[in-house]
Tab-separated table of C-alpha atoms and ligand atoms in Angstrom:
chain	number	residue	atom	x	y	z
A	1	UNK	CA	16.073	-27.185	2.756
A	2	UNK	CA	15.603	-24.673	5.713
A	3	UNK	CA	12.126	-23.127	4.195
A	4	UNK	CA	12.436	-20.557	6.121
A	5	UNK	CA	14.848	-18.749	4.227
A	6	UNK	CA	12.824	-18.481	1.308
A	7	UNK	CA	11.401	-15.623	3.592
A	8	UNK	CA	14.375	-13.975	4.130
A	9	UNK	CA	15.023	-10.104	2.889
A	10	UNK	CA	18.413	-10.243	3.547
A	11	UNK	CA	20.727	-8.686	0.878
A	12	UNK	CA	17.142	-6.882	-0.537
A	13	UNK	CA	16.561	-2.776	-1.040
A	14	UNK	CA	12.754	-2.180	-0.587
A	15	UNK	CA	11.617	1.012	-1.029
A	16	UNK	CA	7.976	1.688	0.321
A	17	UNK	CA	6.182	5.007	-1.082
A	18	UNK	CA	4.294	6.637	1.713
A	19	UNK	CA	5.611	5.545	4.021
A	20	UNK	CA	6.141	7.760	7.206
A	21	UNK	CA	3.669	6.108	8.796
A	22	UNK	CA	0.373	3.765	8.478
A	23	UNK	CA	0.109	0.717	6.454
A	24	UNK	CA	3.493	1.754	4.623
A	25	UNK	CA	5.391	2.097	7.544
A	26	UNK	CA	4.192	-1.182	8.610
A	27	UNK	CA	5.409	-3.073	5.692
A	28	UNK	CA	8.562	-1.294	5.808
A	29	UNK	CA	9.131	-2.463	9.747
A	30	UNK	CA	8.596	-5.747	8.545
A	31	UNK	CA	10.797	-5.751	5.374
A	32	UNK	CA	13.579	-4.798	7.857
A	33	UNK	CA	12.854	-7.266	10.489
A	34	UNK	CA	13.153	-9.946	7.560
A	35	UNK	CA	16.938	-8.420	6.457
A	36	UNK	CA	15.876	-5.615	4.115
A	37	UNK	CA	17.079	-2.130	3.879
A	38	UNK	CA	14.664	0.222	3.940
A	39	UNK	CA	13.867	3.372	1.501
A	40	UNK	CA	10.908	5.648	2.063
A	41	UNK	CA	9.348	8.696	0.247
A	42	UNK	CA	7.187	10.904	1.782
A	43	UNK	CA	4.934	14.241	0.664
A	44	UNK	CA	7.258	16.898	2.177
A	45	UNK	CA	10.538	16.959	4.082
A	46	UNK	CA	8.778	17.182	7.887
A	47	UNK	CA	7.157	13.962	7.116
A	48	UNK	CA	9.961	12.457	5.784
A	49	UNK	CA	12.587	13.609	8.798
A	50	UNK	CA	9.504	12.374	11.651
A	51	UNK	CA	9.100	9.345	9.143
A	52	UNK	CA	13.366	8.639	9.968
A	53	UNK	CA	12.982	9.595	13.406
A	54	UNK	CA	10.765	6.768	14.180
A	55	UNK	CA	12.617	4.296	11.707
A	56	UNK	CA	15.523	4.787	14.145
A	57	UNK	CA	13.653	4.552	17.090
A	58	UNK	CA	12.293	0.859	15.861
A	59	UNK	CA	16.084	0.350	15.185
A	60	UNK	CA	15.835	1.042	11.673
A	61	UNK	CA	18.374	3.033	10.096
A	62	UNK	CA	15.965	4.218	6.716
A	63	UNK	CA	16.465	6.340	3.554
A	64	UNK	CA	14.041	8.835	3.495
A	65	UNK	CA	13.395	11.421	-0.032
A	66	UNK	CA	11.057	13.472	-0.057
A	67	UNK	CA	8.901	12.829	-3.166
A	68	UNK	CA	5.442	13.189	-4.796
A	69	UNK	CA	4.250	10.193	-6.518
A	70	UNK	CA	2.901	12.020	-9.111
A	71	UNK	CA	5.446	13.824	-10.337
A	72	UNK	CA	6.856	11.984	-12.723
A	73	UNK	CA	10.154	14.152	-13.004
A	74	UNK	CA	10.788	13.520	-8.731
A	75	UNK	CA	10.079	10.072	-9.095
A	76	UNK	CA	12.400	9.954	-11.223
A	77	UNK	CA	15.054	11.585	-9.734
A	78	UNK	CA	14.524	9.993	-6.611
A	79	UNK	CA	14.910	6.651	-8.364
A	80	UNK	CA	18.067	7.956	-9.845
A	81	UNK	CA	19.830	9.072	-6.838
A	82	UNK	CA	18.164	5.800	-4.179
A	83	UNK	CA	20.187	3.763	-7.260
A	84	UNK	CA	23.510	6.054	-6.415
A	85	UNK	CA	23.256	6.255	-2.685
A	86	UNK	CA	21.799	3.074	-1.426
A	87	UNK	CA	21.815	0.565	-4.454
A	88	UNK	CA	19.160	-0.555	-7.310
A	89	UNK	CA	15.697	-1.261	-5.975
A	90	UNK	CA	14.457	-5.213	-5.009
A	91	UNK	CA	11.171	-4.393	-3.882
A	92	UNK	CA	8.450	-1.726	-4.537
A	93	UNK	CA	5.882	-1.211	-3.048
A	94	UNK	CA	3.090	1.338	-4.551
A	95	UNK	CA	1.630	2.221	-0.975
A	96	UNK	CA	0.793	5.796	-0.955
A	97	UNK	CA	-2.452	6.548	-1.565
A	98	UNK	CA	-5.690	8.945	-0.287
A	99	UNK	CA	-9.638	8.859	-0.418
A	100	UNK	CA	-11.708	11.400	-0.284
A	101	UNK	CA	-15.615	10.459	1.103
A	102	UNK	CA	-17.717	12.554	-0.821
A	103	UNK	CA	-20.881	11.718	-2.357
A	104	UNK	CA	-20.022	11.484	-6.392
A	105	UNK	CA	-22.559	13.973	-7.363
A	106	UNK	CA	-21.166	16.813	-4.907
A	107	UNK	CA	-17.723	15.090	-5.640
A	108	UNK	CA	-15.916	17.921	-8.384
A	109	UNK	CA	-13.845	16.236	-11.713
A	110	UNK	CA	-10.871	18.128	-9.897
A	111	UNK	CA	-11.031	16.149	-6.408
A	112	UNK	CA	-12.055	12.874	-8.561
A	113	UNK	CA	-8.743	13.441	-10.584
A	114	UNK	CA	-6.639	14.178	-7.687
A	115	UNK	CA	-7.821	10.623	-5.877
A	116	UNK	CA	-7.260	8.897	-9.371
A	117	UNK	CA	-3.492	10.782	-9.557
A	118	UNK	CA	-2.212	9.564	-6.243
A	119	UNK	CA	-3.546	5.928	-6.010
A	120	UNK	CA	-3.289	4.845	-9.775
A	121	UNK	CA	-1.001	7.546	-11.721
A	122	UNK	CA	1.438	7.370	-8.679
A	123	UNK	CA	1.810	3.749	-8.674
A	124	UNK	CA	2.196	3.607	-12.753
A	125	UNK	CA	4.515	5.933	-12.618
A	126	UNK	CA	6.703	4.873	-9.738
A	127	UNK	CA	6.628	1.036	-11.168
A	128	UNK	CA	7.599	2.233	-14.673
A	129	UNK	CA	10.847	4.163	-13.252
A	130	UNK	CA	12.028	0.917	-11.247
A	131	UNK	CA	11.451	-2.097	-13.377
A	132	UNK	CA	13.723	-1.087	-16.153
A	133	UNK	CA	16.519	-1.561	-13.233
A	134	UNK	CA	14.710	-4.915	-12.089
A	135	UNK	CA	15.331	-5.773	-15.458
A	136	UNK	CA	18.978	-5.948	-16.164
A	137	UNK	CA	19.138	-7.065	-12.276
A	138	UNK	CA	17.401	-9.755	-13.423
A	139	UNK	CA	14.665	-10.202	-10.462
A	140	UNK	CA	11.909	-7.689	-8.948
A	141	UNK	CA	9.121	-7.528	-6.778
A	142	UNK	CA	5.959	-5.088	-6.898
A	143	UNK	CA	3.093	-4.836	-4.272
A	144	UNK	CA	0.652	-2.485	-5.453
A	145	UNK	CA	-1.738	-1.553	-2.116
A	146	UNK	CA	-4.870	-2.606	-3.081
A	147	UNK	CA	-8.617	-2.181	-1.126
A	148	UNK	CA	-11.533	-3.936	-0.006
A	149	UNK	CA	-12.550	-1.191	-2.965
A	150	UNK	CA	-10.485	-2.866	-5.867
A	151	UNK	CA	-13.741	-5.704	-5.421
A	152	UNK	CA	-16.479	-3.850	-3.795
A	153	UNK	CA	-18.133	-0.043	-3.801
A	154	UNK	CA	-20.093	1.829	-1.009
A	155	UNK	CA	-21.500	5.792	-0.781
A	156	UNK	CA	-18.537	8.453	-1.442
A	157	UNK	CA	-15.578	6.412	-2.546
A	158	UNK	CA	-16.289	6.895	-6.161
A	159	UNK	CA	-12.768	8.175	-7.189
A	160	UNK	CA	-10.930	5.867	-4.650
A	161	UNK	CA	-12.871	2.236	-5.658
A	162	UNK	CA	-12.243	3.366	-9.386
A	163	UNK	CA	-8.760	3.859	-8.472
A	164	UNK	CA	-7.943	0.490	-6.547
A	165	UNK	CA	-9.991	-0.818	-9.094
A	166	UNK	CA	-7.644	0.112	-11.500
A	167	UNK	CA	-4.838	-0.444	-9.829
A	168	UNK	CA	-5.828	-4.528	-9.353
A	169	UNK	CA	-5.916	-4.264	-12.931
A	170	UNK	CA	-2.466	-2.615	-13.302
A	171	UNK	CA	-1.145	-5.256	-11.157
A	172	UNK	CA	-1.887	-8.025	-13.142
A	173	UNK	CA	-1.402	-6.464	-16.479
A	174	UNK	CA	2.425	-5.304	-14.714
A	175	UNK	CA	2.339	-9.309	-13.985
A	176	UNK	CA	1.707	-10.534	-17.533
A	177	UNK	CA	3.973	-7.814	-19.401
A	178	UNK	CA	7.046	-8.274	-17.237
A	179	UNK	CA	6.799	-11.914	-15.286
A	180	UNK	CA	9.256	-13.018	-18.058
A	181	UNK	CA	12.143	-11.023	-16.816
A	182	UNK	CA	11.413	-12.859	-13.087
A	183	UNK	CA	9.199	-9.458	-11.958
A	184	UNK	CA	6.596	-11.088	-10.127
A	185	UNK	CA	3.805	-7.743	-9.469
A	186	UNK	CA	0.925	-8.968	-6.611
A	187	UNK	CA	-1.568	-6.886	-4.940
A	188	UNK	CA	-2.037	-6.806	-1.021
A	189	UNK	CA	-5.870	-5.588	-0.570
A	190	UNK	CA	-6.329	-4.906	3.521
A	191	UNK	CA	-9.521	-4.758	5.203
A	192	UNK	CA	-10.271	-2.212	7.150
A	193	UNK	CA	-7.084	-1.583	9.234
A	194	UNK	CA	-7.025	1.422	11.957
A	195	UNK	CA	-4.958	4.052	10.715
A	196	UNK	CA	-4.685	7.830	10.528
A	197	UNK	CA	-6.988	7.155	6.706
A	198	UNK	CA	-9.666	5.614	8.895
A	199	UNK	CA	-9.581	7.494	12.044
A	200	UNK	CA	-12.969	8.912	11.140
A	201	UNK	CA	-14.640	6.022	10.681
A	202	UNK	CA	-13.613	5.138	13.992
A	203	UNK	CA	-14.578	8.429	15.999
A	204	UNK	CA	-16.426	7.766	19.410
A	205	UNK	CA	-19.581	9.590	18.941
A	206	UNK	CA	-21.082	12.462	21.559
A	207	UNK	CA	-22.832	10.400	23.426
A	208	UNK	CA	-19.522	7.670	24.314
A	209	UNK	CA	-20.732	4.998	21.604
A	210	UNK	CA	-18.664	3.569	18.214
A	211	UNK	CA	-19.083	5.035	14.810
A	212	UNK	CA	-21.600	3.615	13.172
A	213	UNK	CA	-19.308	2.640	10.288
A	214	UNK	CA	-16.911	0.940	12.890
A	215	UNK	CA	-20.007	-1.321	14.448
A	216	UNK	CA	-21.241	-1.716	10.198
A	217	UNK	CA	-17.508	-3.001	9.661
A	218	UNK	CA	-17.144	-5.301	13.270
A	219	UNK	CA	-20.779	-6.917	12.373
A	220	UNK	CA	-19.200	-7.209	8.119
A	221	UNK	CA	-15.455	-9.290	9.819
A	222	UNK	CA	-15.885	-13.053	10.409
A	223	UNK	CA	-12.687	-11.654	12.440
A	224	UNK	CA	-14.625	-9.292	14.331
A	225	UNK	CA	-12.087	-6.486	14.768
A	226	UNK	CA	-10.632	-3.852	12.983
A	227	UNK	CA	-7.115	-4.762	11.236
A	228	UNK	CA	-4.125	-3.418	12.668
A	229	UNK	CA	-1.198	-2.465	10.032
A	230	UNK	CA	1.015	-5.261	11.652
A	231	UNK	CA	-1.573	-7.878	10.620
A	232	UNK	CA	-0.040	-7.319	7.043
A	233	UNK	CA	3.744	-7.166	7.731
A	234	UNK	CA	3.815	-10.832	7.117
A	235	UNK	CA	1.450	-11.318	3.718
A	236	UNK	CA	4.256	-8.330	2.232
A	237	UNK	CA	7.273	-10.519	3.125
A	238	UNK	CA	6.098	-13.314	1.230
A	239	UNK	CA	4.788	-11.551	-2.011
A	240	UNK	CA	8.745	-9.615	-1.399
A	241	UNK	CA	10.220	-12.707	-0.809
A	242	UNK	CA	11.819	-15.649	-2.736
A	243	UNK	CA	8.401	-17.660	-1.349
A	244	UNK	CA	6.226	-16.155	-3.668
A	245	UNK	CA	8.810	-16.444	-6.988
A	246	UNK	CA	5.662	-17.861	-8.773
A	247	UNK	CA	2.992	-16.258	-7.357
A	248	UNK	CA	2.552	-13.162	-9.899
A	249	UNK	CA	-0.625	-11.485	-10.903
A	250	UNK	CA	-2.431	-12.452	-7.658
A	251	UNK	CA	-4.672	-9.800	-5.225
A	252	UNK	CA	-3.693	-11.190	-1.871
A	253	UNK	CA	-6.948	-10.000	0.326
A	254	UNK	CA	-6.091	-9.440	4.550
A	255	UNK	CA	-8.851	-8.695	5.230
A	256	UNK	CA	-10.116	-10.732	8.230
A	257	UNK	CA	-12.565	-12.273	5.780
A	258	UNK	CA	-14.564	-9.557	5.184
A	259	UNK	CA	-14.991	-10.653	1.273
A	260	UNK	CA	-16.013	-14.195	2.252
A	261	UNK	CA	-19.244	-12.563	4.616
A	262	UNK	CA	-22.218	-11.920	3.869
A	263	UNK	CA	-22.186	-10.034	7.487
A	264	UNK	CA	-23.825	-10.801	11.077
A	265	UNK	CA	-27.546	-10.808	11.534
A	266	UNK	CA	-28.302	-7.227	13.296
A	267	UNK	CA	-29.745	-8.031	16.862
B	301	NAP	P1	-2.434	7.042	5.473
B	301	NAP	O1	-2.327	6.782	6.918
B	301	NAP	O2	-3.279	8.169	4.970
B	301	NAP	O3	-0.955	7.163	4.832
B	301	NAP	C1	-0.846	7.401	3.444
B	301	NAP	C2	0.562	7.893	3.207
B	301	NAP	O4	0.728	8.210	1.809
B	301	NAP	C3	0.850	9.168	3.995
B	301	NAP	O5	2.158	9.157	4.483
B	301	NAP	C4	0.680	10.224	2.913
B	301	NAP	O6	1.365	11.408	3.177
B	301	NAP	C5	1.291	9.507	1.721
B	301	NAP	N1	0.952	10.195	0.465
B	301	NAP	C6	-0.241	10.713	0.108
B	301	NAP	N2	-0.153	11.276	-1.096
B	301	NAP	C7	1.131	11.118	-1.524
B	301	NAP	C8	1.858	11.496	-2.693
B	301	NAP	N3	1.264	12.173	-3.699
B	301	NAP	N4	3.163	11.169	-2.773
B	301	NAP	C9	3.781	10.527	-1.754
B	301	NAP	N5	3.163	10.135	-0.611
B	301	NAP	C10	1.841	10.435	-0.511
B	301	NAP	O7	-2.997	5.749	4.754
B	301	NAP	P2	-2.933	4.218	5.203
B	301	NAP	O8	-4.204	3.858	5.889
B	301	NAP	O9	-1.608	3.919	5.824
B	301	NAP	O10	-3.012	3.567	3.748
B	301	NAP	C11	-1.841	3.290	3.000
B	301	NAP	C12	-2.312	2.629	1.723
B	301	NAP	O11	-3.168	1.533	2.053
B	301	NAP	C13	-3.136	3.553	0.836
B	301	NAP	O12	-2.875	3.256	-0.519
B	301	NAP	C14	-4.584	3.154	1.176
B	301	NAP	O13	-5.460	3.433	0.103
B	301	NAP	C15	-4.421	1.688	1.378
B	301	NAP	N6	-5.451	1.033	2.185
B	301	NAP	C16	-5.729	1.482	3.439
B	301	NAP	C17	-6.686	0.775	4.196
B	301	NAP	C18	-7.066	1.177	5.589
B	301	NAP	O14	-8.097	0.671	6.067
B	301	NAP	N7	-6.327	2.050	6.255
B	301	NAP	C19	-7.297	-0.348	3.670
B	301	NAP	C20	-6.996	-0.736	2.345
B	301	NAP	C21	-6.049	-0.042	1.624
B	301	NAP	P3	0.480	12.644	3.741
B	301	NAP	O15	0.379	12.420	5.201
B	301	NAP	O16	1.237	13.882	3.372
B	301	NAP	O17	-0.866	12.591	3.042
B	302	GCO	C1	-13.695	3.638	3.445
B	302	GCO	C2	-12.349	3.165	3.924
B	302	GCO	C3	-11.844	2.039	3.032
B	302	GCO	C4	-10.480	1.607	3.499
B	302	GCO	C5	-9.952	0.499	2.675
B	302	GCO	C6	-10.785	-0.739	2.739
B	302	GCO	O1	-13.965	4.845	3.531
B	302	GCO	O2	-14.465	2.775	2.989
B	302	GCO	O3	-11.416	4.235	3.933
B	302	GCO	O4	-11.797	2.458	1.716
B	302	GCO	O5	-9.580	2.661	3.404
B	302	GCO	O6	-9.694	0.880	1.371
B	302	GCO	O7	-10.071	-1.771	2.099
């Protein structure tokens, strides 16, 4: 048996929501590194056309649409026409996502809802649209984007910890309601990784020294570093790959072992 093609995305349409950059552009790189072809959505057409642009410029050659994941009429279409122009979707994964850091009493039911919309609506409603095609296919794979935040809360991510933790929940409850049609749904939860959605955590201060968040989080990783979006290109080819055909229901945390800390000793 070469093992190693039980890795292999050849043959395999993924398509990555949010994925123009960050985390979900990431994944996608790595999808098509392992034989996949790649489909992306993005908030508006200028992110979607810079999202291409730098596709082709990693040698990619990906399908962009411009979509909002919570629009359940887009997603829809978009699903639709992905399934006419490029073929019926393998993979999923539910990546877009925000957070807003406000402090929950100052935090309004309107910005609470909108958090909630994007990182748990989006993600229902974008898995419900593909698996009926996974279905008759008669295979599928879903990675629903997790957090640190799907186990754990801190001050001002109120909406965005209920959301992720919601959204663990939806991944193993999209596990048990479709694993016997061979849909196998698993959760990726990074650590803190440094992109554009943690930039300000990681802002050199006035006077030339880290965030304090950024030394908090270096002192709370065994690992010691922030994570870079590469360190989880190869935990998503395995939950998208024939490797993980029984692994379903399962929160995969890359997090550098932040979970497993109980954080260094302050000097
Ligand atoms: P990011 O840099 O902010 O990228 C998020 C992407 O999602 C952006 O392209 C964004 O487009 C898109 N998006 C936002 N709302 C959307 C919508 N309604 N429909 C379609 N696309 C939408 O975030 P990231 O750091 O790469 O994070 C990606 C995922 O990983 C998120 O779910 C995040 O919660 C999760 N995550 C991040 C970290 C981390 O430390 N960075 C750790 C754990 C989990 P716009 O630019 O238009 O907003
Ligand atoms: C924050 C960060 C985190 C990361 C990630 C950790 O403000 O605490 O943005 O929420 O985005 O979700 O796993």
């Amino acid at each position: 048996m070469d093992i190693l093609n039980k890795f292999s995305l050849d043959g395999k349409i993924a398509l990555v929501t949010g994925a123009s950059y960050g985390i979900g552009f990431a994944i996608a790189s790595g999808f098509a590194a392992a034989g996949a072809t790649i489909v992306f959505n993005d908030i508006n057409q200028d992110l979607v056309d810079k999202g291409i642009a730098a596709y082709k410029e990693a040698g990619i050659e990906a399908y962009g649409y411009v979509c909002d994941v919570t629009n359940e009429e887009q997603v829809n279409a978009m699903v639709a026409q992905i399934e006419k122009e490029v073929g019926v979707i393998d993979i999923l994964v539910n990546n877009a996502g925000i957070i807003k850091r406000i402090p929950m009493c100052e935090m309004t039911a309107a910005e609470f809802r909108q958090v909630i919309d994007i990182d748990l609506n989006g993600p229902f409603i974008v898995s419900k649209a593909v698996i009926p095609s996974m279905i008759k296919k008669g295979h599928g794979k879903i990675i629903n984007i997790c957090s640190m935040m799907s186990e754990l809360g801190r001050e001002t991510v109120s909406a965005y910890a209920a959301a992720k933790g919601g959204l663990k929940m939806l991944t193993k409850n999209i596990a048990s309601e479709y694993g016997e049609f061979n849909i196998q749904c698993n959760g990726i939860g990074p650590g803190y990784i440094a992109t554009p959605q943690t930039a300000p955590l990681r802002e050199i201060q006035p006077d030339g020294s880290r965030h304090p968040f950024d030394q908090f989080i270096i002192a709370k990783t065994p690992a010691a570093r922030w994570g870079e979006p590469d360190d989880l290109t190869g935990p998503a080819v395995f939950l998208a790959s024939d490797a993980s055909n029984f692994v379903n229901g399962h929160i995969l945390y890359v997090d550098g072992g932040i979970l497993a800390y109980i954080g260094k000793q302050p000097k």
